[in-house]
PDB file of C-alpha atoms in Angstrom:
ATOM      1  CA  GLY A1077      80.598  -4.398 -57.866  1.00 43.00           C
ATOM      2  CA  GLN A1078      83.313  -5.283 -55.637  1.00 43.00           C
ATOM      3  CA  PRO A1079      86.282  -4.698 -57.583  1.00 45.00           C
ATOM      4  CA  GLU A1080      85.412  -1.031 -57.657  1.00 45.00           C
ATOM      5  CA  VAL A1081      84.972  -1.400 -53.498  1.00 41.00           C
ATOM      6  CA  TYR A1082      88.330  -3.048 -53.355  1.00 44.00           C
ATOM      7  CA  ALA A1083      89.974  -0.738 -55.388  1.00 52.00           C
ATOM      8  CA  PHE A1084      88.382   2.382 -53.810  1.00 52.00           C
ATOM      9  CA  ARG A1085      89.573   0.289 -50.504  1.00 59.00           C
ATOM     10  CA  ASP A1086      92.941  -0.061 -51.715  1.00 63.00           C
ATOM     11  CA  ARG A1087      93.689   3.549 -53.109  1.00 62.00           C
ATOM     12  CA  ILE A1088      92.164   5.432 -49.066  1.00 68.00           C
ATOM     13  CA  GLN A1089      94.706   2.705 -47.833  1.00 83.00           C
ATOM     14  CA  LEU A1090      97.525   3.733 -50.253  1.00 84.00           C
ATOM     15  CA  GLU A1091      97.102   7.100 -50.263  1.00 86.00           C
ATOM     16  CA  ARG A1092      97.304   6.794 -45.797  1.00 87.00           C
ATOM     17  CA  PHE A1093      99.985   4.866 -46.264  1.00 87.00           C
ATOM     18  CA  ALA A1094     101.939   7.445 -47.994  1.00 89.00           C
ATOM     19  CA  ALA A1095     101.058  10.179 -45.469  1.00 89.00           C
ATOM     20  CA  ASP A1096     102.681   7.359 -42.896  1.00 88.00           C
ATOM     21  CA  CYS A1097     105.484   7.679 -44.915  1.00 87.00           C
ATOM     22  CA  GLY A1098     105.607  11.086 -44.672  1.00 89.00           C
ATOM     23  CA  LEU A1099     104.462  11.738 -48.486  1.00 88.00           C
ATOM     24  CA  ARG A1100     101.504  13.725 -49.584  1.00 90.00           C
ATOM     25  CA  LEU A1101     100.336  12.605 -52.818  1.00 89.00           C
ATOM     26  CA  GLU A1102      99.258  15.317 -55.758  1.00 89.00           C
ATOM     27  CA  PRO A1103      96.122  14.814 -57.361  1.00 90.00           C
ATOM     28  CA  PHE A1104      98.614  13.609 -60.568  1.00 87.00           C
ATOM     29  CA  GLN A1105     100.742  11.067 -58.235  1.00 88.00           C
ATOM     30  CA  LYS A1106      97.136   9.659 -56.886  1.00 86.00           C
ATOM     31  CA  ARG A1107      95.706   8.872 -60.839  1.00 84.00           C
ATOM     32  CA  ILE A1108      99.443   7.174 -61.746  1.00 84.00           C
ATOM     33  CA  ALA A1109      98.762   5.048 -58.154  1.00 82.00           C
ATOM     34  CA  ARG A1110      95.232   4.228 -59.291  1.00 80.00           C
ATOM     35  CA  SER A1111      96.591   2.874 -62.771  1.00 78.00           C
ATOM     36  CA  ALA A1112      99.073   0.883 -60.786  1.00 75.00           C
ATOM     37  CA  ARG A1113      96.707  -0.958 -58.766  1.00 73.00           C
ATOM     38  CA  THR A1114      94.633  -2.552 -61.665  1.00 72.00           C
ATOM     39  CA  ARG A1115      95.442  -6.119 -62.438  1.00 70.00           C
ATOM     40  CA  GLU A1116      97.261  -5.037 -65.494  1.00 71.00           C
ATOM     41  CA  ARG A1117     100.978  -6.542 -65.079  1.00 74.00           C
ATOM     42  CA  GLU A1118     102.752  -3.186 -66.464  1.00 80.00           C
ATOM     43  CA  PHE A1119     101.602   0.183 -67.146  1.00 76.00           C
ATOM     44  CA  VAL A1120     103.751   3.834 -68.382  1.00 81.00           C
ATOM     45  CA  ALA A1121     103.758   7.251 -66.250  1.00 80.00           C
ATOM     46  CA  LEU A1122     105.406   9.895 -68.708  1.00 83.00           C
ATOM     47  CA  LEU A1123     106.774  12.713 -66.728  1.00 83.00           C
ATOM     48  CA  PRO A1124     109.072  15.382 -66.707  1.00 86.00           C
ATOM     49  CA  ARG A1125     112.230  15.354 -64.165  1.00 88.00           C
ATOM     50  CA  ALA A1126     111.497  16.227 -60.557  1.00 86.00           C
ATOM     51  CA  ASN A1127     108.055  15.123 -60.381  1.00 82.00           C
ATOM     52  CA  GLY A1128     108.155  12.657 -57.483  1.00 80.00           C
ATOM     53  CA  LYS A1129     108.453   9.505 -59.616  1.00 82.00           C
ATOM     54  CA  THR A1130     110.851   8.028 -57.778  1.00 86.00           C
ATOM     55  CA  HIS A1131     108.735   8.354 -54.285  1.00 87.00           C
ATOM     56  CA  LEU A1132     105.407   7.461 -55.557  1.00 87.00           C
ATOM     57  CA  LEU A1133     106.687   4.417 -56.993  1.00 86.00           C
ATOM     58  CA  ALA A1134     108.332   3.722 -54.334  1.00 89.00           C
ATOM     59  CA  ILE A1135     105.314   4.031 -51.651  1.00 88.00           C
ATOM     60  CA  ILE A1136     103.243   1.382 -54.127  1.00 86.00           C
ATOM     61  CA  ALA A1137     105.886  -0.872 -54.191  1.00 85.00           C
ATOM     62  CA  LEU A1138     106.453  -1.102 -50.341  1.00 85.00           C
ATOM     63  CA  HIS A1139     102.494  -0.920 -50.096  1.00 84.00           C
ATOM     64  CA  HIS A1140     102.549  -4.047 -52.416  1.00 78.00           C
ATOM     65  CA  LEU A1141     104.479  -6.040 -50.950  1.00 81.00           C
ATOM     66  CA  MET A1142     103.114  -5.723 -47.387  1.00 79.00           C
ATOM     67  CA  THR A1143      99.411  -6.006 -48.451  1.00 77.00           C
ATOM     68  CA  VAL A1144      99.516  -8.266 -51.178  1.00 74.00           C
ATOM     69  CA  GLU A1145     100.245 -11.787 -50.168  1.00 73.00           C
ATOM     70  CA  ASP A1146     102.191 -13.345 -52.968  1.00 71.00           C
ATOM     71  CA  ALA A1147     103.626 -10.380 -53.947  1.00 65.00           C
ATOM     72  CA  GLY A1148     107.719 -11.603 -53.435  1.00 63.00           C
ATOM     73  CA  SER A1149     107.085 -14.614 -55.650  1.00 62.00           C
TER      74      SER A1149
END
């Protein structure tokens, strides 16, 4: 269906955006990013120190602000 198409397109765009920002997403980061792109308002990612959580969430937040029409409201 259409939601899967949009989710796939958004994932590719997020991965390309991350690469353009100098961040190559690891497979576990791609899974986290995929979870963040659902319709749920919240999600939890539990990872030990020094696993790129801050960079990943910054990329997700920037991508969201730049691609979602009403993200700032």
